[in-house]
PDB file of C-alpha atoms in Angstrom:
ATOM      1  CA  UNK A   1      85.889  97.827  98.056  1.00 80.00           C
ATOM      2  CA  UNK A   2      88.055  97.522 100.887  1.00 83.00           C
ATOM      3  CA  UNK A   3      91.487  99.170 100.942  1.00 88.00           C
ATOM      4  CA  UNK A   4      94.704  97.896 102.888  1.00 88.00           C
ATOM      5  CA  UNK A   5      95.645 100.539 105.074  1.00 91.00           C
ATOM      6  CA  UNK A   6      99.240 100.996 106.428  1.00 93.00           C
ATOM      7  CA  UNK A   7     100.542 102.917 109.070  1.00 92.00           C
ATOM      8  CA  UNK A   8     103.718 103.887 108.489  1.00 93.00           C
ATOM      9  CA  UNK A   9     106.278 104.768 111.217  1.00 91.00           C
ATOM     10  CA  UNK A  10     106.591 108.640 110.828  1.00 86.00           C
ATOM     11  CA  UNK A  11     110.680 108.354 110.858  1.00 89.00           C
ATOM     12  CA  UNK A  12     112.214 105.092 108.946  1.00 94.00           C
ATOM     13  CA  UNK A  13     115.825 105.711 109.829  1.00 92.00           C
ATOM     14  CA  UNK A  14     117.483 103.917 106.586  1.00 97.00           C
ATOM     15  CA  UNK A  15     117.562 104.812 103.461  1.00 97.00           C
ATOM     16  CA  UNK A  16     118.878 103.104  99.991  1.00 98.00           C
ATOM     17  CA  UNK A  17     118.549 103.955  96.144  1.00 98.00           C
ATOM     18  CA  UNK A  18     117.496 101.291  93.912  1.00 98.00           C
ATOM     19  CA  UNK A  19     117.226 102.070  89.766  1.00 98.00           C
ATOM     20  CA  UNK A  20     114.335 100.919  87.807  1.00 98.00           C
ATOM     21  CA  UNK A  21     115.732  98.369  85.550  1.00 96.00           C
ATOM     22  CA  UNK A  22     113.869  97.116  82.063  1.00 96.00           C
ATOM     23  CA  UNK A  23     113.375  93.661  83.547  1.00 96.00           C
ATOM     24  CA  UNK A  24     110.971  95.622  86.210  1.00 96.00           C
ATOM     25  CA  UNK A  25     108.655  97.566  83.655  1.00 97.00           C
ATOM     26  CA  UNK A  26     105.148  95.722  82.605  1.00 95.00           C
ATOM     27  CA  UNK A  27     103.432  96.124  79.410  1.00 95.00           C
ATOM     28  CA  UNK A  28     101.812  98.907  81.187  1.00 94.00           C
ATOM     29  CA  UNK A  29     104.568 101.234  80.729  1.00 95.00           C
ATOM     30  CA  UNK A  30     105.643 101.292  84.256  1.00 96.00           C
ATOM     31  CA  UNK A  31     107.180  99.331  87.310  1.00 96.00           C
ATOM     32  CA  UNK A  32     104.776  95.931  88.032  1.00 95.00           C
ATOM     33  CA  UNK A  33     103.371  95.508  90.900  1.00 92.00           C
ATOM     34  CA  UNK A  34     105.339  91.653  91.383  1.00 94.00           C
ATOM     35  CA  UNK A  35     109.230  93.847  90.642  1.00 96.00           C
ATOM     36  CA  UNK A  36     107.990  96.240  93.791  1.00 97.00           C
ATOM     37  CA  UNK A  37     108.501  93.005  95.804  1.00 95.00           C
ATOM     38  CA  UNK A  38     111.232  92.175  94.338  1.00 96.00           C
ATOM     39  CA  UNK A  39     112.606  95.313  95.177  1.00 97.00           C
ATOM     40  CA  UNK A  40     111.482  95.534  98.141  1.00 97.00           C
ATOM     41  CA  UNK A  41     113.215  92.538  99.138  1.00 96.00           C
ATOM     42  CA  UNK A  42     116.677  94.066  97.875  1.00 97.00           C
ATOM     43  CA  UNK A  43     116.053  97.031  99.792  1.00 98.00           C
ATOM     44  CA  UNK A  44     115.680  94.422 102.682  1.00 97.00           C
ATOM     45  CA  UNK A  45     118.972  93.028 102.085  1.00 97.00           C
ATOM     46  CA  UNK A  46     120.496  96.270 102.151  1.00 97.00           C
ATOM     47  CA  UNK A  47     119.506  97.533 105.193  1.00 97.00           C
ATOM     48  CA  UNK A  48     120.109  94.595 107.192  1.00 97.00           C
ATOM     49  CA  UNK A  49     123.923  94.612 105.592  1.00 97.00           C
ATOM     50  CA  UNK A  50     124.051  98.409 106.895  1.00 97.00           C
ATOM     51  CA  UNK A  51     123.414  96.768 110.335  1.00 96.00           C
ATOM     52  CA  UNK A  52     125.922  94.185 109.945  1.00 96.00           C
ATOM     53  CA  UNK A  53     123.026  91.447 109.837  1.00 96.00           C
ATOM     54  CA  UNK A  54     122.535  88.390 107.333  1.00 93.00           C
ATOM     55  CA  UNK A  55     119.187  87.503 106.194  1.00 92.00           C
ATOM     56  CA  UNK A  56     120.471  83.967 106.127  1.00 90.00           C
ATOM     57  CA  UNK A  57     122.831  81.875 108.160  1.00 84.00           C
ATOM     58  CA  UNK A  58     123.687  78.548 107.629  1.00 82.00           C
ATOM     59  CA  UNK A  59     120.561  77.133 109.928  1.00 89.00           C
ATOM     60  CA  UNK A  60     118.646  79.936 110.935  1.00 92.00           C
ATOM     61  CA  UNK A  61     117.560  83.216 109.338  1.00 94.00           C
ATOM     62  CA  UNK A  62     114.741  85.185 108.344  1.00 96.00           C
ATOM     63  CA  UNK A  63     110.883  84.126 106.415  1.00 96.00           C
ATOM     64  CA  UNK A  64     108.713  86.207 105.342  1.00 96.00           C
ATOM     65  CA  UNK A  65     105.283  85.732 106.870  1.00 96.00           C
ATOM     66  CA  UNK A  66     102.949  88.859 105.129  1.00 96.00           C
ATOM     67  CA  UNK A  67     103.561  91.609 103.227  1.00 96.00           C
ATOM     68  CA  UNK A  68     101.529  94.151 102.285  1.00 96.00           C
ATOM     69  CA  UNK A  69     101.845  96.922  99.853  1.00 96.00           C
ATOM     70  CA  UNK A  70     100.058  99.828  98.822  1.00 96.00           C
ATOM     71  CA  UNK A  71     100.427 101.605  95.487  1.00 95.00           C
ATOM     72  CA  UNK A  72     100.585 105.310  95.289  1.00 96.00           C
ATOM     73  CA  UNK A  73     102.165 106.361  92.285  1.00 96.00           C
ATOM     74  CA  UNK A  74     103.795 105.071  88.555  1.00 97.00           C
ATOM     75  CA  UNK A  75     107.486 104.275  88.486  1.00 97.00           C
ATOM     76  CA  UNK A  76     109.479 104.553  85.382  1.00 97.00           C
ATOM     77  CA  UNK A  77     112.639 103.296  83.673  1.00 96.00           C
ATOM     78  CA  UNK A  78     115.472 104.992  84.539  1.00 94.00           C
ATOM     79  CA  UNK A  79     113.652 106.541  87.866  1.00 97.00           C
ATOM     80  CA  UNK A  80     115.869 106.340  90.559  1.00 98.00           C
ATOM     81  CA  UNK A  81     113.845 104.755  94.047  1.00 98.00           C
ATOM     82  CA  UNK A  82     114.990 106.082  97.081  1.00 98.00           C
ATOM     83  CA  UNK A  83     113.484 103.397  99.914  1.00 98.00           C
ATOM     84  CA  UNK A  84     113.413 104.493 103.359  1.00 98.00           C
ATOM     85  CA  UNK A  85     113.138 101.448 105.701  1.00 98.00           C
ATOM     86  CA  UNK A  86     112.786 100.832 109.682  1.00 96.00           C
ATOM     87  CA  UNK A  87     111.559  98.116 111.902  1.00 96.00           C
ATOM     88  CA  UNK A  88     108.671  98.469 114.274  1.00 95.00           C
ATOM     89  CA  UNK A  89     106.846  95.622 116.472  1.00 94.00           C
ATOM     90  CA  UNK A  90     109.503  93.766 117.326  1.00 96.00           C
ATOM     91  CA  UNK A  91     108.221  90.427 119.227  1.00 96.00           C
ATOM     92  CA  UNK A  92     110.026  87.483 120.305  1.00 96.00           C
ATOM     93  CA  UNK A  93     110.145  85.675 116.988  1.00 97.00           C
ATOM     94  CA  UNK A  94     110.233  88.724 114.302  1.00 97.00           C
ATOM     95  CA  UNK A  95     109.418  91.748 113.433  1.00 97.00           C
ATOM     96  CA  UNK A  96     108.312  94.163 111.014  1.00 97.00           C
ATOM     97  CA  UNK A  97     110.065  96.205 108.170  1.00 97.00           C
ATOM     98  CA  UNK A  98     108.096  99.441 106.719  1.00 98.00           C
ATOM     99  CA  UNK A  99     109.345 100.836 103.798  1.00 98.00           C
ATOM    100  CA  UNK A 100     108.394 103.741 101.710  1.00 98.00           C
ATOM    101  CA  UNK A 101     109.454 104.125  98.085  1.00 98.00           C
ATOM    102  CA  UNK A 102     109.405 107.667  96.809  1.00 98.00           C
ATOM    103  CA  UNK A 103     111.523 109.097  93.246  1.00 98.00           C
ATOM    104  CA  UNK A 104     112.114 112.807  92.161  1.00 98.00           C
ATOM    105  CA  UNK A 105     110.447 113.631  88.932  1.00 95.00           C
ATOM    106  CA  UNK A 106     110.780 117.405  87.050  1.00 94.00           C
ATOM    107  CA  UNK A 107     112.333 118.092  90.676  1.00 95.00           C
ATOM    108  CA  UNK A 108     109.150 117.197  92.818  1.00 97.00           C
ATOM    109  CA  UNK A 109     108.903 113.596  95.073  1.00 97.00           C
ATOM    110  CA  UNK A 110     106.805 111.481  93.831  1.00 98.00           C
ATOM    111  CA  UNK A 111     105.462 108.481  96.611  1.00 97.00           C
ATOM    112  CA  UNK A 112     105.206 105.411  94.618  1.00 98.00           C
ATOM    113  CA  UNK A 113     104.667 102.948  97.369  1.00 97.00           C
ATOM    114  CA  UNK A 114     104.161 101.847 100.999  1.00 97.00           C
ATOM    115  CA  UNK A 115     104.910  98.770 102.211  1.00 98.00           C
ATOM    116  CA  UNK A 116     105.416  96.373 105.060  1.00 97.00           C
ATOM    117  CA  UNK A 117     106.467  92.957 105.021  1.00 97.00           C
ATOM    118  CA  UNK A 118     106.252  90.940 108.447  1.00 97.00           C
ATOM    119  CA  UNK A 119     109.686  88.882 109.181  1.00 97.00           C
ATOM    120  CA  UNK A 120     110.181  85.695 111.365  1.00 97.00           C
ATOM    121  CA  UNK A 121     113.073  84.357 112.512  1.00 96.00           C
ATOM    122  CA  UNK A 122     113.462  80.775 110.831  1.00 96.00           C
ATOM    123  CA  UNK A 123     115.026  77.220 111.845  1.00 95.00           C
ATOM    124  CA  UNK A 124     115.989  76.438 108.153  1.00 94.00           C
ATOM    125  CA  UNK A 125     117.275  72.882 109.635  1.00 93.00           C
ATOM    126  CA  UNK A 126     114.491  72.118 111.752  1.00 95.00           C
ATOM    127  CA  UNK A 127     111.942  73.472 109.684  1.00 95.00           C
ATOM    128  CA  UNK A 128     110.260  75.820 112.314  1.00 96.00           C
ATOM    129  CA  UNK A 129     110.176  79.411 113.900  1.00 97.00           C
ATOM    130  CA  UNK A 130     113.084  80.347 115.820  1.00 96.00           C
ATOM    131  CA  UNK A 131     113.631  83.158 118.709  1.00 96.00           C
ATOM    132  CA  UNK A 132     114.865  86.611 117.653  1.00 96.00           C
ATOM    133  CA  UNK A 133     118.575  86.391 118.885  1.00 95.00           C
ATOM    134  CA  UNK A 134     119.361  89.492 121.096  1.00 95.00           C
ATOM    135  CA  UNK A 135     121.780  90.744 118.490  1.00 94.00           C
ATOM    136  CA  UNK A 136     119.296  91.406 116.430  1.00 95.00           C
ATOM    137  CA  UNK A 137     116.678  92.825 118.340  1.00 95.00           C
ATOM    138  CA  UNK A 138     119.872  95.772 119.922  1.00 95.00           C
ATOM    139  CA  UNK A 139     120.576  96.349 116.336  1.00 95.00           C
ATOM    140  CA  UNK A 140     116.629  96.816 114.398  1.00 94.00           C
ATOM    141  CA  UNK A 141     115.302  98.572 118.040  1.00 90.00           C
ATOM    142  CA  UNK A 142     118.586 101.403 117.660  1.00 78.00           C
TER     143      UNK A 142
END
């Protein structure tokens, strides 16, 4: 079977913490693989805030076209995610976000996930892709 392989920038330069909560545990025991998206895309939100960006204007904003995740480990209620985070491939119409999800357990780090989720800059009125504004691009390059 084929495997989805990531490669994940060596340095993601942001980093936010993100606690398991009961609504994200399966009947497995452990985090499901749909609340790993779901906090993913908080983590998202988080890091463009840090930047002083909005995922969504009033007309234009970001859509996510892929994403792509690969499981490492089991996550736990009450672990405590730290997500490191940093854009890569910037084009004229998006870019990418990797992230890496990793928790300490009995004082070791524990990778639970890599991810990446390919952004494009949306025309919510219009209904079509829209350019990267400069703005953006200065502040996801730095």
């Amino acid at each position: 079977m084929a495997r989805v392989k990531l490669d994940i920038p060596e340095k993601l330069h942001y980093t936010t913490q993100i606690p398991v909560r009961v609504t994200d545990v399966n009947y497995g025991g452990h985090v499901g693989n749909d609340a790993i998206l779901s906090i993913l895309h908080q983590a998202r939100i988080n890091y463009l805030h840090a930047l002083g960006l909005e995922e969504r204007g009033p007309e234009t904003g970001l859509i996510m076209a892929d994403a792509a995740l690969v499981y490492k480990g089991e996550g736990f209620l009450k672990d405590i995610f730290d997500i490191a985070i940093g854009a890569a491939d910037i084009s004229p119409f998006g870019f990418d976000i990797y992230y890496r999800i990793t928790t300490i357990r009995d004082g070791k780090t524990i990778v639970i996930a890599e991810a990446k989720s390919g952004m494009i800059f949306f025309d919510y009125t219009n209904r079509k892709v829209a350019r990267l504004p400069e703005e953006w691009k200065e502040k996801i390059s730095a």
